[in-house]
C-alpha positions as a LaTeX table, in Angstrom:
\begin{tabular}{lrrr}
\hline
Residue & $x$ (\AA) & $y$ (\AA) & $z$ (\AA) \\
\hline
Met1 & 85.75 & 113.48 & 111.08 \\
Leu2 & 84.14 & 113.22 & 107.59 \\
Lys3 & 83.35 & 109.79 & 106.64 \\
Ile4 & 83.77 & 108.52 & 102.74 \\
Gly5 & 83.58 & 104.92 & 101.84 \\
Leu6 & 86.69 & 103.32 & 99.99 \\
Asn7 & 84.76 & 101.97 & 97.24 \\
Asn8 & 86.96 & 103.59 & 94.25 \\
Gln9 & 90.28 & 102.29 & 93.35 \\
Ile10 & 93.61 & 104.23 & 92.93 \\
Thr11 & 96.83 & 103.38 & 91.32 \\
Leu12 & 99.68 & 104.58 & 93.52 \\
Ile13 & 103.16 & 105.03 & 91.48 \\
Ser14 & 106.54 & 105.21 & 93.01 \\
Thr15 & 109.41 & 105.87 & 91.00 \\
Glu16 & 112.86 & 104.84 & 91.21 \\
Tyr17 & 116.04 & 105.91 & 89.34 \\
Thr18 & 119.28 & 103.32 & 88.24 \\
Glu19 & 122.05 & 104.10 & 86.47 \\
Asp20 & 122.67 & 102.30 & 83.27 \\
Glu21 & 126.01 & 101.32 & 81.76 \\
Tyr22 & 126.33 & 104.81 & 80.54 \\
Gly23 & 125.71 & 106.58 & 83.96 \\
Asn24 & 122.47 & 107.71 & 82.76 \\
Gln25 & 119.71 & 107.86 & 85.27 \\
Glu26 & 116.65 & 105.41 & 84.17 \\
Pro27 & 113.26 & 105.86 & 85.49 \\
Thr28 & 111.25 & 102.55 & 86.91 \\
Glu29 & 107.89 & 102.97 & 87.81 \\
Thr30 & 105.98 & 100.56 & 90.13 \\
Ser31 & 102.35 & 100.84 & 90.70 \\
Thr32 & 100.40 & 99.72 & 93.35 \\
Ile33 & 96.30 & 99.64 & 93.35 \\
Val34 & 94.50 & 100.65 & 96.58 \\
Tyr35 & 90.90 & 101.54 & 97.20 \\
Cys36 & 90.19 & 104.96 & 98.07 \\
Gly37 & 87.76 & 107.50 & 98.40 \\
Ala38 & 87.59 & 110.71 & 96.66 \\
Phe39 & 86.32 & 114.29 & 97.74 \\
Ser40 & 86.18 & 117.60 & 96.32 \\
Ile41 & 88.96 & 119.98 & 97.81 \\
Gln42 & 87.67 & 122.62 & 100.02 \\
Ser43 & 88.21 & 126.51 & 99.27 \\
Gln44 & 90.46 & 127.11 & 101.74 \\
Glu45 & 92.83 & 124.01 & 100.68 \\
Tyr46 & 92.43 & 125.20 & 97.44 \\
Tyr47 & 93.58 & 128.77 & 98.25 \\
Asn48 & 96.37 & 127.88 & 100.21 \\
Ala49 & 97.78 & 125.64 & 97.63 \\
Asn50 & 97.42 & 128.33 & 94.90 \\
Gln51 & 99.46 & 130.59 & 96.86 \\
Ile52 & 102.42 & 128.36 & 96.30 \\
Gly53 & 101.40 & 127.48 & 92.61 \\
Leu54 & 99.98 & 124.52 & 93.16 \\
Lys55 & 96.38 & 123.79 & 91.48 \\
Pro56 & 94.82 & 120.87 & 93.57 \\
Thr57 & 91.56 & 119.22 & 92.03 \\
Ile58 & 90.70 & 116.53 & 94.12 \\
Gly59 & 91.29 & 114.83 & 97.81 \\
Val60 & 91.70 & 111.14 & 98.20 \\
Tyr61 & 91.61 & 108.91 & 101.37 \\
Val62 & 93.45 & 105.54 & 101.29 \\
Asn63 & 94.34 & 103.08 & 104.21 \\
Thr64 & 97.57 & 104.46 & 106.18 \\
Ala65 & 98.98 & 100.95 & 106.01 \\
Glu66 & 98.62 & 101.15 & 101.96 \\
Tyr67 & 100.48 & 104.12 & 101.51 \\
Gly68 & 104.29 & 103.98 & 100.92 \\
Gly69 & 105.56 & 107.26 & 100.43 \\
Gln70 & 104.26 & 107.32 & 96.39 \\
Thr71 & 105.00 & 110.63 & 94.84 \\
Gln72 & 102.13 & 109.99 & 91.74 \\
Ala73 & 98.58 & 108.59 & 91.31 \\
Thr74 & 96.30 & 107.73 & 88.61 \\
Tyr75 & 92.49 & 107.94 & 89.11 \\
Asn76 & 90.01 & 107.93 & 86.60 \\
Ser77 & 92.46 & 107.61 & 83.76 \\
Ala78 & 94.09 & 110.75 & 85.19 \\
Lys79 & 97.67 & 111.20 & 86.39 \\
Tyr80 & 98.19 & 113.39 & 89.57 \\
Asn81 & 101.19 & 114.28 & 91.67 \\
Ile82 & 100.54 & 113.70 & 95.43 \\
Tyr83 & 101.74 & 117.01 & 97.02 \\
Arg84 & 100.31 & 116.51 & 100.67 \\
Val85 & 99.75 & 113.68 & 102.93 \\
Tyr86 & 98.70 & 113.31 & 106.65 \\
Asp87 & 97.18 & 110.78 & 108.97 \\
Arg88 & 93.88 & 110.89 & 110.01 \\
Gln89 & 92.58 & 109.97 & 113.37 \\
Asp90 & 90.31 & 106.90 & 111.79 \\
Gly91 & 93.38 & 105.40 & 109.88 \\
\hline
\end{tabular}
């Protein structure tokens, strides 16, 4: 198992929609800053994602307890969509 220290910060972003008085869906973003470890995407992961039209650029580890199903993140001033999540054996 790859060991990466959680020595960087990432902002996890969730979006909820509420209706205004006219029935329009208004988005509200909620941000949570957590510690993370970033790593390069391996060629097999990149190839598999590219097959379905995704272009992964980085991978990030966070503690499982701190991830709440967010769909976007900001890391080093760039905004990313979260397309894959899985639990690791070491938390």
